JSON list of C-alpha atoms in Angstrom, two decimals:
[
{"chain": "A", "resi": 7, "resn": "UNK", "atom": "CA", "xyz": [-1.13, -31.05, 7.28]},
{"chain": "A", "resi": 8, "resn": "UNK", "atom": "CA", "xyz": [-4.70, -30.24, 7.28]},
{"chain": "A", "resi": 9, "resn": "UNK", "atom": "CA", "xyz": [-7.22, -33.08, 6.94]},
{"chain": "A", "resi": 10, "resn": "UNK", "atom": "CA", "xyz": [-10.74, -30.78, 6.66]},
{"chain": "A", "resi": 11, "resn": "UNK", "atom": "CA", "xyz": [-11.14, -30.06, 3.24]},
{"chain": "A", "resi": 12, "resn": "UNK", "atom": "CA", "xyz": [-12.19, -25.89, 4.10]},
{"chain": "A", "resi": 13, "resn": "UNK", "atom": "CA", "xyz": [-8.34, -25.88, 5.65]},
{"chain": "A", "resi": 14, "resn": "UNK", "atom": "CA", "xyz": [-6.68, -27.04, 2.84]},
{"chain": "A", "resi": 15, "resn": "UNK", "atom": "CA", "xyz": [-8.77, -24.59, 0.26]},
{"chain": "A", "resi": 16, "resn": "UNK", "atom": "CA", "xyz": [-7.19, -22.12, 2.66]},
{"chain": "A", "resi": 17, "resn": "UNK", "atom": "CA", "xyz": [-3.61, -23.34, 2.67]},
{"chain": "A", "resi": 18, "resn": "UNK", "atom": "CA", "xyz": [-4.25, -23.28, -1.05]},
{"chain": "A", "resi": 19, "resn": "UNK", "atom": "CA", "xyz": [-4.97, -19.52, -1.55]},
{"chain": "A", "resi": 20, "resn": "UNK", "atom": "CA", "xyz": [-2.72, -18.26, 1.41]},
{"chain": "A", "resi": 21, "resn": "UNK", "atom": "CA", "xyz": [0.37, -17.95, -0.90]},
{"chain": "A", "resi": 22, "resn": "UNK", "atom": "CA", "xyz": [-1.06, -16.51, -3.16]},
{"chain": "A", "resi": 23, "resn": "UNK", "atom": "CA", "xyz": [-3.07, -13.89, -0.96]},
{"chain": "A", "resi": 24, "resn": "UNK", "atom": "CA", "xyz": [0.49, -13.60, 0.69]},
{"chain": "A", "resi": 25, "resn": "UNK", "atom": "CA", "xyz": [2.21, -12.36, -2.70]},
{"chain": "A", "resi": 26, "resn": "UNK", "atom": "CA", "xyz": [-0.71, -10.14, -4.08]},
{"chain": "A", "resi": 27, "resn": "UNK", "atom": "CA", "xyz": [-0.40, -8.06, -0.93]},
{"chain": "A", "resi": 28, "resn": "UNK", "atom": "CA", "xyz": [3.09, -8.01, -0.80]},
{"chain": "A", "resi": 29, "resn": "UNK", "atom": "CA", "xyz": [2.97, -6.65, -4.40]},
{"chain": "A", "resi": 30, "resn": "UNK", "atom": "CA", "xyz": [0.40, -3.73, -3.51]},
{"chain": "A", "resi": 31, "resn": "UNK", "atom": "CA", "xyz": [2.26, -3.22, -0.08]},
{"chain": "A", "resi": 32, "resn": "UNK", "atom": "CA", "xyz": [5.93, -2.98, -1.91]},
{"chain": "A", "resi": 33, "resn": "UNK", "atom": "CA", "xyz": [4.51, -0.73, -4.63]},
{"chain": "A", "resi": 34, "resn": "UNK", "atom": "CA", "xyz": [3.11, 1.63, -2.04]},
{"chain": "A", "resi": 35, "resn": "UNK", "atom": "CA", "xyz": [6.27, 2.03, -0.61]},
{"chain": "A", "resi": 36, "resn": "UNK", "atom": "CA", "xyz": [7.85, 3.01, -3.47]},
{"chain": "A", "resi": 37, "resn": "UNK", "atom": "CA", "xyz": [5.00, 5.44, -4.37]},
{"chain": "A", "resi": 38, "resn": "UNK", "atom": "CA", "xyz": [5.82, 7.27, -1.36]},
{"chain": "A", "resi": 39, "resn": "UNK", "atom": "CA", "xyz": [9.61, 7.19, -1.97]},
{"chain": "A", "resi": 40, "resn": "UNK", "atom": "CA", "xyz": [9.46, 9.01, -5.19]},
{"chain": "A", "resi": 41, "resn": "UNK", "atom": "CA", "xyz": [6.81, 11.74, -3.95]},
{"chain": "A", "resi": 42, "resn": "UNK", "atom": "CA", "xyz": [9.76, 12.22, -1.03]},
{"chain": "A", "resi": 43, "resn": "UNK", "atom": "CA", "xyz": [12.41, 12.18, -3.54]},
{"chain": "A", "resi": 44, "resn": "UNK", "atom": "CA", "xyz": [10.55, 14.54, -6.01]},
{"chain": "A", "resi": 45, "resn": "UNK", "atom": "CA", "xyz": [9.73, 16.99, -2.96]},
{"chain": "A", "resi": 46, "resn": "UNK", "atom": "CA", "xyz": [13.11, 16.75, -1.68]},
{"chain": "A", "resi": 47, "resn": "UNK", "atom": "CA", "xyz": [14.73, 17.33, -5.40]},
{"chain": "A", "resi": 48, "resn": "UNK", "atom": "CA", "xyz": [12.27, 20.85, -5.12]},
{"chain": "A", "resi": 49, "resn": "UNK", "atom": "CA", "xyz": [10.18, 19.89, -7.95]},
{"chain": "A", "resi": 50, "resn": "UNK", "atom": "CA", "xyz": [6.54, 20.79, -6.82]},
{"chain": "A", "resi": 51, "resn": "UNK", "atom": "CA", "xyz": [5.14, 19.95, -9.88]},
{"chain": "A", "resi": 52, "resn": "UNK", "atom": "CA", "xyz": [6.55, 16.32, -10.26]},
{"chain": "A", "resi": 53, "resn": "UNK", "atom": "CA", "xyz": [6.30, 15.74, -6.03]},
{"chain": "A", "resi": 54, "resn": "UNK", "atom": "CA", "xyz": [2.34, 16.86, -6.24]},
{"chain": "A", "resi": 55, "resn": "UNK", "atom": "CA", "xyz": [1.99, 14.12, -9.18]},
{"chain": "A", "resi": 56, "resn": "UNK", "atom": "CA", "xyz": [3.75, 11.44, -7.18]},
{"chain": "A", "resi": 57, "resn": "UNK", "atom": "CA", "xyz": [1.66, 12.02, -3.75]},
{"chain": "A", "resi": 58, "resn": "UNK", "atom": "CA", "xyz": [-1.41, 11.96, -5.89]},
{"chain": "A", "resi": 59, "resn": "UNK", "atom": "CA", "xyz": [-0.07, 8.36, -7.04]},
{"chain": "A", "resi": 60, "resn": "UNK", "atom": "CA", "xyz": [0.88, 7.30, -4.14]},
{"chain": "A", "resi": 61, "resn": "UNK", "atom": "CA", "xyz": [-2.30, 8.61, -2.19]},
{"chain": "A", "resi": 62, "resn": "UNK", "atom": "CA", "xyz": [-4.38, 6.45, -4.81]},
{"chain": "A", "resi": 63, "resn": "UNK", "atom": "CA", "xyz": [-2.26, 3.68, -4.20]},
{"chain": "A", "resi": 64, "resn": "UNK", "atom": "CA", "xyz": [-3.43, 3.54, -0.21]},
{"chain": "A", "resi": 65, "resn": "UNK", "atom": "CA", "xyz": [-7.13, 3.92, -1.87]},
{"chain": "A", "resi": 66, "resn": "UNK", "atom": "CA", "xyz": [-6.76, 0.97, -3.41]},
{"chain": "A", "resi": 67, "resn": "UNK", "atom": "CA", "xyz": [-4.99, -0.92, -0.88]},
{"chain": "A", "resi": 68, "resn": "UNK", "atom": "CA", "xyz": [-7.89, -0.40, 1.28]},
{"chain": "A", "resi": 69, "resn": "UNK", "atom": "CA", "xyz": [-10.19, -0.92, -1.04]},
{"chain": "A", "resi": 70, "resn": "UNK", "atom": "CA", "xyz": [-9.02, -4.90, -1.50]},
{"chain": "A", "resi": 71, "resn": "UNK", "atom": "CA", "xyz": [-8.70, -5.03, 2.25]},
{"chain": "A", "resi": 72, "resn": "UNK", "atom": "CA", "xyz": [-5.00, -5.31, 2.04]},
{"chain": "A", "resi": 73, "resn": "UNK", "atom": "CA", "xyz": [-4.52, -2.45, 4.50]},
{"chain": "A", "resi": 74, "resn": "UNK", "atom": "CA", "xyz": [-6.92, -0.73, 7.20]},
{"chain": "A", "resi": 75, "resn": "UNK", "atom": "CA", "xyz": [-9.03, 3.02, 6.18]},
{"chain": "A", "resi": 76, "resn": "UNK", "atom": "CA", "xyz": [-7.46, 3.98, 9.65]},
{"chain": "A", "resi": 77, "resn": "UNK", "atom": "CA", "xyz": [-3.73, 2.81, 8.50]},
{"chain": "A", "resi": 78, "resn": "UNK", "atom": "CA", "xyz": [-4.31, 4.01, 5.08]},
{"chain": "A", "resi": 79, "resn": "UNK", "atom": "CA", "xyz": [-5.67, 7.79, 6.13]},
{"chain": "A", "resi": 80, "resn": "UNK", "atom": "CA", "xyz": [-2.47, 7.70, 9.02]},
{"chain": "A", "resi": 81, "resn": "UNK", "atom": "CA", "xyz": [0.15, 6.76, 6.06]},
{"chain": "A", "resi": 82, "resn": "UNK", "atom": "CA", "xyz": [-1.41, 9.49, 3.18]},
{"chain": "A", "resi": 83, "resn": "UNK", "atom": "CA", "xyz": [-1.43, 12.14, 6.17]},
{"chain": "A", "resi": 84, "resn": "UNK", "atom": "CA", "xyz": [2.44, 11.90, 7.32]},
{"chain": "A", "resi": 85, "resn": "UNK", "atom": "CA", "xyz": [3.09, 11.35, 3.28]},
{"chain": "A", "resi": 86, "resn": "UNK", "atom": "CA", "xyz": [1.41, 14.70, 2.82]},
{"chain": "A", "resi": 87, "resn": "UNK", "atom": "CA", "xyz": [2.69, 16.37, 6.03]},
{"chain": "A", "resi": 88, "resn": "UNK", "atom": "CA", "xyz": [6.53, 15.41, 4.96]},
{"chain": "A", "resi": 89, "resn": "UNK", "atom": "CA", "xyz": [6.00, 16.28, 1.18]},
{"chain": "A", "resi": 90, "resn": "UNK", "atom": "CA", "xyz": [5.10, 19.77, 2.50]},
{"chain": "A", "resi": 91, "resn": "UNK", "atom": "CA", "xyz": [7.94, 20.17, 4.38]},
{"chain": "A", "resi": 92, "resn": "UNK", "atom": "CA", "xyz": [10.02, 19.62, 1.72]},
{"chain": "A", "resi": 93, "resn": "UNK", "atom": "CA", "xyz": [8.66, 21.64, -0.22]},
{"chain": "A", "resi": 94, "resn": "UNK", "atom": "CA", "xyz": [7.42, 24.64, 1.98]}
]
């Protein structure tokens, strides 16, 4: 166990760091699995709708420095390229 008090502020808000990201993470997952399950069902309508979620899902990620701009644009570009597929 830490004995400096900076340390133990951190093993303090770890946890919960730990679950917030895991929340945003987990939800962006299953973003993308519904815009792949609406493109794969042939609904453009409903598939456009869910990329657009899940797209502003990454945004956010990225903007609370759960994930990396790099990582984020990588994920929404493969989510896009396989929606279109799908669909196309």
């Amino acid at each position: 166990m830490a004995n400096i008090r900076s340390q133990m502020k951190r093993n303090r808000q770890a946890p919960v760091r730990r679950m917030r990201n895991r929340s945003i993470k987990t939800e962006i997952h299953t973003r993308s699995k519904q815009a792949l399950d609406a493109a794969q069902s042939g609904d453009a309508a409903a598939a456009e709708e869910a990329l657009r979620a899940a797209q502003k899902r990454i945004d956010s990620a990225v903007t609370k420095g759960v994930m990396h701009r790099n990582t984020a644009a990588r994920k929404k570009s493969r989510l896009a390229q396989q929606v279109n597929a799908h669909l196309g």
